[in-house]
């Protein structure tokens, strides 16, 4: 299913995007919890690091353009639901207003992304929704971005205030096209690892 989706639906749209004939955005939400993000540290003596005790959560709903390496996002401290998805659709339409090329969003099958209000809003804005096959995070490019953010500003880091925690994430996302441009170009390539069922012997 992944191979078929990639070959028949995703790759043709990405080819158009490379030629400037379409905008393709990879959409997903990340839920960053203010807690311990473990990493590795080599040292001769055991080192203890402080960790936040709270469970405050910072949600980022993003739409990533792999051609321009730009992110459109909406953040909150509550929940991501269908209303937030519709808000993102409005923001995307505003950013690309007047572009004269079709817009395709690649997204997973989360219930709040696959409901009538989202369908209606997308149709109103003339935005195509392209849903991934089930269990295919490897085909959603933005998943790599969330891992990059965690590795860059959260692993082995201690934030004593929620405001500092959020500010660090925001700063990382704001600098994707500048400070982290080389990282994005090497990490978020349009190459996908595909998985298929192992044939029975």
PDB file of C-alpha atoms in Angstrom:
ATOM      1  CA  UNK A   1       0.000   0.000   0.000  1.00  0.00           C
ATOM      2  CA  UNK A   2       2.857   2.391   0.812  1.00  0.00           C
ATOM      3  CA  UNK A   3       4.637   1.703  -2.469  1.00  0.00           C
ATOM      4  CA  UNK A   4       1.435   2.165  -4.462  1.00  0.00           C
ATOM      5  CA  UNK A   5       0.585   5.396  -2.659  1.00  0.00           C
ATOM      6  CA  UNK A   6       4.096   6.737  -3.143  1.00  0.00           C
ATOM      7  CA  UNK A   7       4.315   5.859  -6.832  1.00  0.00           C
ATOM      8  CA  UNK A   8       0.777   6.704  -7.920  1.00  0.00           C
ATOM      9  CA  UNK A   9      -0.175   9.650  -5.711  1.00  0.00           C
ATOM     10  CA  UNK A  10       2.650  11.225  -3.742  1.00  0.00           C
ATOM     11  CA  UNK A  11       5.550  11.222  -6.198  1.00  0.00           C
ATOM     12  CA  UNK A  12       3.618  12.714  -9.146  1.00  0.00           C
ATOM     13  CA  UNK A  13       2.550  15.637  -6.956  1.00  0.00           C
ATOM     14  CA  UNK A  14       6.084  16.124  -5.657  1.00  0.00           C
ATOM     15  CA  UNK A  15       7.365  16.159  -9.238  1.00  0.00           C
ATOM     16  CA  UNK A  16       4.908  18.949 -10.003  1.00  0.00           C
ATOM     17  CA  UNK A  17       6.047  20.802  -6.876  1.00  0.00           C
ATOM     18  CA  UNK A  18       9.678  20.637  -8.010  1.00  0.00           C
ATOM     19  CA  UNK A  19       8.629  22.256 -11.291  1.00  0.00           C
ATOM     20  CA  UNK A  20       6.662  25.012  -9.536  1.00  0.00           C
ATOM     21  CA  UNK A  21       3.341  23.623 -10.750  1.00  0.00           C
ATOM     22  CA  UNK A  22       1.975  22.653  -7.322  1.00  0.00           C
ATOM     23  CA  UNK A  23       2.510  23.365  -3.633  1.00  0.00           C
ATOM     24  CA  UNK A  24       2.822  20.238  -1.478  1.00  0.00           C
ATOM     25  CA  UNK A  25       2.760  20.606   2.299  1.00  0.00           C
ATOM     26  CA  UNK A  26       3.295  17.831   4.833  1.00  0.00           C
ATOM     27  CA  UNK A  27       0.994  18.309   7.825  1.00  0.00           C
ATOM     28  CA  UNK A  28       1.152  16.908  11.353  1.00  0.00           C
ATOM     29  CA  UNK A  29       0.902  17.943  14.997  1.00  0.00           C
ATOM     30  CA  UNK A  30       3.655  17.587  17.588  1.00  0.00           C
ATOM     31  CA  UNK A  31       2.892  17.542  21.304  1.00  0.00           C
ATOM     32  CA  UNK A  32       5.960  18.657  23.242  1.00  0.00           C
ATOM     33  CA  UNK A  33       5.625  17.820  26.933  1.00  0.00           C
ATOM     34  CA  UNK A  34       7.757  19.758  29.402  1.00  0.00           C
ATOM     35  CA  UNK A  35       9.598  16.851  30.972  1.00  0.00           C
ATOM     36  CA  UNK A  36      12.752  14.801  30.580  1.00  0.00           C
ATOM     37  CA  UNK A  37      14.007  14.208  27.045  1.00  0.00           C
ATOM     38  CA  UNK A  38      16.786  11.690  27.538  1.00  0.00           C
ATOM     39  CA  UNK A  39      20.008  11.689  25.603  1.00  0.00           C
ATOM     40  CA  UNK A  40      23.473  10.208  26.055  1.00  0.00           C
ATOM     41  CA  UNK A  41      26.487  11.668  27.827  1.00  0.00           C
ATOM     42  CA  UNK A  42      29.910  10.045  28.222  1.00  0.00           C
ATOM     43  CA  UNK A  43      31.660  11.047  31.431  1.00  0.00           C
ATOM     44  CA  UNK A  44      33.987   9.541  34.053  1.00  0.00           C
ATOM     45  CA  UNK A  45      31.747  10.473  36.970  1.00  0.00           C
ATOM     46  CA  UNK A  46      27.997  10.023  37.107  1.00  0.00           C
ATOM     47  CA  UNK A  47      26.258  13.274  36.336  1.00  0.00           C
ATOM     48  CA  UNK A  48      22.762  14.094  37.519  1.00  0.00           C
ATOM     49  CA  UNK A  49      20.700  16.542  35.521  1.00  0.00           C
ATOM     50  CA  UNK A  50      17.600  18.338  36.796  1.00  0.00           C
ATOM     51  CA  UNK A  51      14.306  17.636  35.091  1.00  0.00           C
ATOM     52  CA  UNK A  52      11.009  19.464  34.981  1.00  0.00           C
ATOM     53  CA  UNK A  53       8.399  17.872  37.203  1.00  0.00           C
ATOM     54  CA  UNK A  54       5.334  19.241  35.431  1.00  0.00           C
ATOM     55  CA  UNK A  55       3.391  17.825  32.510  1.00  0.00           C
ATOM     56  CA  UNK A  56       2.593  21.037  30.679  1.00  0.00           C
ATOM     57  CA  UNK A  57       2.208  20.496  26.951  1.00  0.00           C
ATOM     58  CA  UNK A  58       3.000  22.719  23.998  1.00  0.00           C
ATOM     59  CA  UNK A  59       1.221  21.740  20.787  1.00  0.00           C
ATOM     60  CA  UNK A  60       2.531  22.673  17.352  1.00  0.00           C
ATOM     61  CA  UNK A  61       0.408  22.010  14.285  1.00  0.00           C
ATOM     62  CA  UNK A  62       2.630  22.448  11.260  1.00  0.00           C
ATOM     63  CA  UNK A  63       2.546  22.381   7.462  1.00  0.00           C
ATOM     64  CA  UNK A  64       6.011  21.990   5.937  1.00  0.00           C
ATOM     65  CA  UNK A  65       6.958  22.923   2.370  1.00  0.00           C
ATOM     66  CA  UNK A  66       9.882  20.630   1.376  1.00  0.00           C
ATOM     67  CA  UNK A  67      10.717  22.701  -1.704  1.00  0.00           C
ATOM     68  CA  UNK A  68      11.028  26.089  -0.005  1.00  0.00           C
ATOM     69  CA  UNK A  69      11.913  24.589   3.407  1.00  0.00           C
ATOM     70  CA  UNK A  70       9.315  26.784   5.079  1.00  0.00           C
ATOM     71  CA  UNK A  71       6.938  25.990   7.934  1.00  0.00           C
ATOM     72  CA  UNK A  72       3.455  27.339   8.546  1.00  0.00           C
ATOM     73  CA  UNK A  73       2.351  26.604  12.095  1.00  0.00           C
ATOM     74  CA  UNK A  74      -0.233  27.186  14.783  1.00  0.00           C
ATOM     75  CA  UNK A  75       0.583  26.640  18.468  1.00  0.00           C
ATOM     76  CA  UNK A  76      -1.403  26.282  21.673  1.00  0.00           C
ATOM     77  CA  UNK A  77      -1.235  24.800  25.163  1.00  0.00           C
ATOM     78  CA  UNK A  78      -4.556  22.945  24.991  1.00  0.00           C
ATOM     79  CA  UNK A  79      -5.571  20.532  22.232  1.00  0.00           C
ATOM     80  CA  UNK A  80      -5.384  20.053  18.504  1.00  0.00           C
ATOM     81  CA  UNK A  81      -8.861  19.459  17.097  1.00  0.00           C
ATOM     82  CA  UNK A  82     -10.809  19.991  13.893  1.00  0.00           C
ATOM     83  CA  UNK A  83     -11.205  23.704  14.604  1.00  0.00           C
ATOM     84  CA  UNK A  84      -7.423  24.142  14.794  1.00  0.00           C
ATOM     85  CA  UNK A  85      -7.034  22.174  11.544  1.00  0.00           C
ATOM     86  CA  UNK A  86      -9.505  24.536   9.853  1.00  0.00           C
ATOM     87  CA  UNK A  87      -7.577  27.492  11.273  1.00  0.00           C
ATOM     88  CA  UNK A  88      -4.405  26.088   9.701  1.00  0.00           C
ATOM     89  CA  UNK A  89      -6.185  25.677   6.356  1.00  0.00           C
ATOM     90  CA  UNK A  90      -7.205  29.341   6.456  1.00  0.00           C
ATOM     91  CA  UNK A  91      -3.618  30.349   7.270  1.00  0.00           C
ATOM     92  CA  UNK A  92      -2.224  28.247   4.417  1.00  0.00           C
ATOM     93  CA  UNK A  93      -4.712  29.760   1.975  1.00  0.00           C
ATOM     94  CA  UNK A  94      -3.689  33.239   3.140  1.00  0.00           C
ATOM     95  CA  UNK A  95       0.060  32.538   2.786  1.00  0.00           C
ATOM     96  CA  UNK A  96      -0.350  31.149  -0.736  1.00  0.00           C
ATOM     97  CA  UNK A  97      -3.047  33.551  -1.888  1.00  0.00           C
ATOM     98  CA  UNK A  98      -2.499  34.470  -5.514  1.00  0.00           C
ATOM     99  CA  UNK A  99       0.019  31.675  -6.170  1.00  0.00           C
ATOM    100  CA  UNK A 100      -2.142  30.298  -9.029  1.00  0.00           C
ATOM    101  CA  UNK A 101      -0.983  26.724  -8.394  1.00  0.00           C
ATOM    102  CA  UNK A 102      -2.951  23.926  -6.681  1.00  0.00           C
ATOM    103  CA  UNK A 103      -2.197  23.149  -3.037  1.00  0.00           C
ATOM    104  CA  UNK A 104      -1.980  19.608  -1.684  1.00  0.00           C
ATOM    105  CA  UNK A 105      -1.711  18.707   1.990  1.00  0.00           C
ATOM    106  CA  UNK A 106      -0.245  15.318   2.880  1.00  0.00           C
ATOM    107  CA  UNK A 107      -1.568  14.195   6.249  1.00  0.00           C
ATOM    108  CA  UNK A 108      -2.328  11.133   8.333  1.00  0.00           C
ATOM    109  CA  UNK A 109      -5.698   9.705   9.278  1.00  0.00           C
ATOM    110  CA  UNK A 110      -6.139  11.301  12.712  1.00  0.00           C
ATOM    111  CA  UNK A 111      -9.850  11.667  13.388  1.00  0.00           C
ATOM    112  CA  UNK A 112      -9.715  15.430  13.830  1.00  0.00           C
ATOM    113  CA  UNK A 113      -8.095  15.740  10.388  1.00  0.00           C
ATOM    114  CA  UNK A 114     -10.577  13.497   8.642  1.00  0.00           C
ATOM    115  CA  UNK A 115     -14.005  14.916   9.451  1.00  0.00           C
ATOM    116  CA  UNK A 116     -16.712  16.782   7.578  1.00  0.00           C
ATOM    117  CA  UNK A 117     -15.821  20.263   8.817  1.00  0.00           C
ATOM    118  CA  UNK A 118     -12.256  19.811   7.554  1.00  0.00           C
ATOM    119  CA  UNK A 119     -13.504  18.431   4.220  1.00  0.00           C
ATOM    120  CA  UNK A 120     -15.828  21.417   3.834  1.00  0.00           C
ATOM    121  CA  UNK A 121     -13.146  23.980   4.704  1.00  0.00           C
ATOM    122  CA  UNK A 122     -10.645  22.395   2.304  1.00  0.00           C
ATOM    123  CA  UNK A 123     -13.242  22.390  -0.479  1.00  0.00           C
ATOM    124  CA  UNK A 124     -14.087  26.040   0.234  1.00  0.00           C
ATOM    125  CA  UNK A 125     -10.399  26.986  -0.061  1.00  0.00           C
ATOM    126  CA  UNK A 126      -9.736  24.661  -3.015  1.00  0.00           C
ATOM    127  CA  UNK A 127      -7.086  22.705  -1.076  1.00  0.00           C
ATOM    128  CA  UNK A 128      -6.547  19.019  -1.818  1.00  0.00           C
ATOM    129  CA  UNK A 129      -6.274  16.662   1.164  1.00  0.00           C
ATOM    130  CA  UNK A 130      -4.106  13.629   0.436  1.00  0.00           C
ATOM    131  CA  UNK A 131      -4.339  11.062   3.232  1.00  0.00           C
ATOM    132  CA  UNK A 132      -1.502   8.638   3.872  1.00  0.00           C
ATOM    133  CA  UNK A 133      -2.034   4.883   4.087  1.00  0.00           C
ATOM    134  CA  UNK A 134      -2.537   3.675   7.687  1.00  0.00           C
ATOM    135  CA  UNK A 135       0.613   3.385   9.824  1.00  0.00           C
ATOM    136  CA  UNK A 136       2.822   5.328   7.421  1.00  0.00           C
ATOM    137  CA  UNK A 137       4.665   8.014   9.433  1.00  0.00           C
ATOM    138  CA  UNK A 138       7.714   7.241   7.274  1.00  0.00           C
ATOM    139  CA  UNK A 139       5.892   8.920   4.367  1.00  0.00           C
ATOM    140  CA  UNK A 140       5.153  12.112   6.292  1.00  0.00           C
ATOM    141  CA  UNK A 141       8.232  14.297   5.913  1.00  0.00           C
ATOM    142  CA  UNK A 142       7.351  16.573   8.812  1.00  0.00           C
ATOM    143  CA  UNK A 143       7.929  13.711  11.273  1.00  0.00           C
ATOM    144  CA  UNK A 144      11.651  14.185  10.628  1.00  0.00           C
ATOM    145  CA  UNK A 145      11.292  17.846  11.544  1.00  0.00           C
ATOM    146  CA  UNK A 146       9.765  17.036  14.932  1.00  0.00           C
ATOM    147  CA  UNK A 147      12.657  14.670  15.671  1.00  0.00           C
ATOM    148  CA  UNK A 148      15.117  17.410  14.700  1.00  0.00           C
ATOM    149  CA  UNK A 149      13.472  19.889  17.086  1.00  0.00           C
ATOM    150  CA  UNK A 150      13.642  17.424  19.978  1.00  0.00           C
ATOM    151  CA  UNK A 151      17.279  16.602  19.299  1.00  0.00           C
ATOM    152  CA  UNK A 152      18.264  20.257  18.893  1.00  0.00           C
ATOM    153  CA  UNK A 153      16.547  21.984  21.795  1.00  0.00           C
ATOM    154  CA  UNK A 154      15.048  19.324  24.106  1.00  0.00           C
ATOM    155  CA  UNK A 155      17.354  16.325  24.514  1.00  0.00           C
ATOM    156  CA  UNK A 156      19.456  16.643  27.698  1.00  0.00           C
ATOM    157  CA  UNK A 157      18.120  20.167  28.268  1.00  0.00           C
ATOM    158  CA  UNK A 158      16.511  21.511  31.413  1.00  0.00           C
ATOM    159  CA  UNK A 159      14.012  24.373  31.348  1.00  0.00           C
ATOM    160  CA  UNK A 160      12.868  25.680  34.707  1.00  0.00           C
ATOM    161  CA  UNK A 161       9.984  27.667  33.228  1.00  0.00           C
ATOM    162  CA  UNK A 162       7.331  26.693  30.709  1.00  0.00           C
ATOM    163  CA  UNK A 163       7.794  30.038  28.950  1.00  0.00           C
ATOM    164  CA  UNK A 164      11.480  29.229  28.335  1.00  0.00           C
ATOM    165  CA  UNK A 165      10.535  25.749  27.106  1.00  0.00           C
ATOM    166  CA  UNK A 166       8.103  27.187  24.556  1.00  0.00           C
ATOM    167  CA  UNK A 167      10.458  29.964  23.531  1.00  0.00           C
ATOM    168  CA  UNK A 168      13.217  27.468  22.742  1.00  0.00           C
ATOM    169  CA  UNK A 169      10.912  25.461  20.465  1.00  0.00           C
ATOM    170  CA  UNK A 170       9.593  28.607  18.783  1.00  0.00           C
ATOM    171  CA  UNK A 171      13.122  29.881  18.133  1.00  0.00           C
ATOM    172  CA  UNK A 172      14.136  26.586  16.547  1.00  0.00           C
ATOM    173  CA  UNK A 173      11.100  26.588  14.239  1.00  0.00           C
ATOM    174  CA  UNK A 174      11.579  30.252  13.345  1.00  0.00           C
ATOM    175  CA  UNK A 175      15.164  29.618  12.208  1.00  0.00           C
ATOM    176  CA  UNK A 176      14.565  26.589   9.977  1.00  0.00           C
ATOM    177  CA  UNK A 177      15.159  28.552   6.769  1.00  0.00           C
ATOM    178  CA  UNK A 178      18.175  30.459   8.129  1.00  0.00           C
ATOM    179  CA  UNK A 179      20.289  29.000  10.934  1.00  0.00           C
ATOM    180  CA  UNK A 180      19.159  25.419  10.247  1.00  0.00           C
ATOM    181  CA  UNK A 181      18.841  25.660   6.473  1.00  0.00           C
ATOM    182  CA  UNK A 182      21.648  23.179   5.782  1.00  0.00           C
ATOM    183  CA  UNK A 183      20.152  20.720   8.277  1.00  0.00           C
ATOM    184  CA  UNK A 184      16.789  20.947   6.560  1.00  0.00           C
ATOM    185  CA  UNK A 185      18.256  20.433   3.108  1.00  0.00           C
ATOM    186  CA  UNK A 186      20.098  17.287   4.169  1.00  0.00           C
ATOM    187  CA  UNK A 187      17.486  15.861   6.544  1.00  0.00           C
ATOM    188  CA  UNK A 188      14.207  16.625   4.797  1.00  0.00           C
ATOM    189  CA  UNK A 189      15.007  15.250   1.364  1.00  0.00           C
ATOM    190  CA  UNK A 190      12.272  13.769  -0.791  1.00  0.00           C
ATOM    191  CA  UNK A 191      13.593  10.258  -0.290  1.00  0.00           C
ATOM    192  CA  UNK A 192      11.305   7.903   1.629  1.00  0.00           C
ATOM    193  CA  UNK A 193      11.920   4.552   3.266  1.00  0.00           C
ATOM    194  CA  UNK A 194       9.153   2.201   2.211  1.00  0.00           C
ATOM    195  CA  UNK A 195       8.054  -0.884   4.108  1.00  0.00           C
ATOM    196  CA  UNK A 196       6.329  -3.899   2.636  1.00  0.00           C
ATOM    197  CA  UNK A 197       5.139  -7.156   4.099  1.00  0.00           C
ATOM    198  CA  UNK A 198       7.752  -9.879   4.055  1.00  0.00           C
ATOM    199  CA  UNK A 199       6.728 -12.598   1.595  1.00  0.00           C
ATOM    200  CA  UNK A 200       5.789 -15.906   3.128  1.00  0.00           C
ATOM    201  CA  UNK A 201       8.397 -18.609   2.729  1.00  0.00           C
TER     202      UNK A 201
END
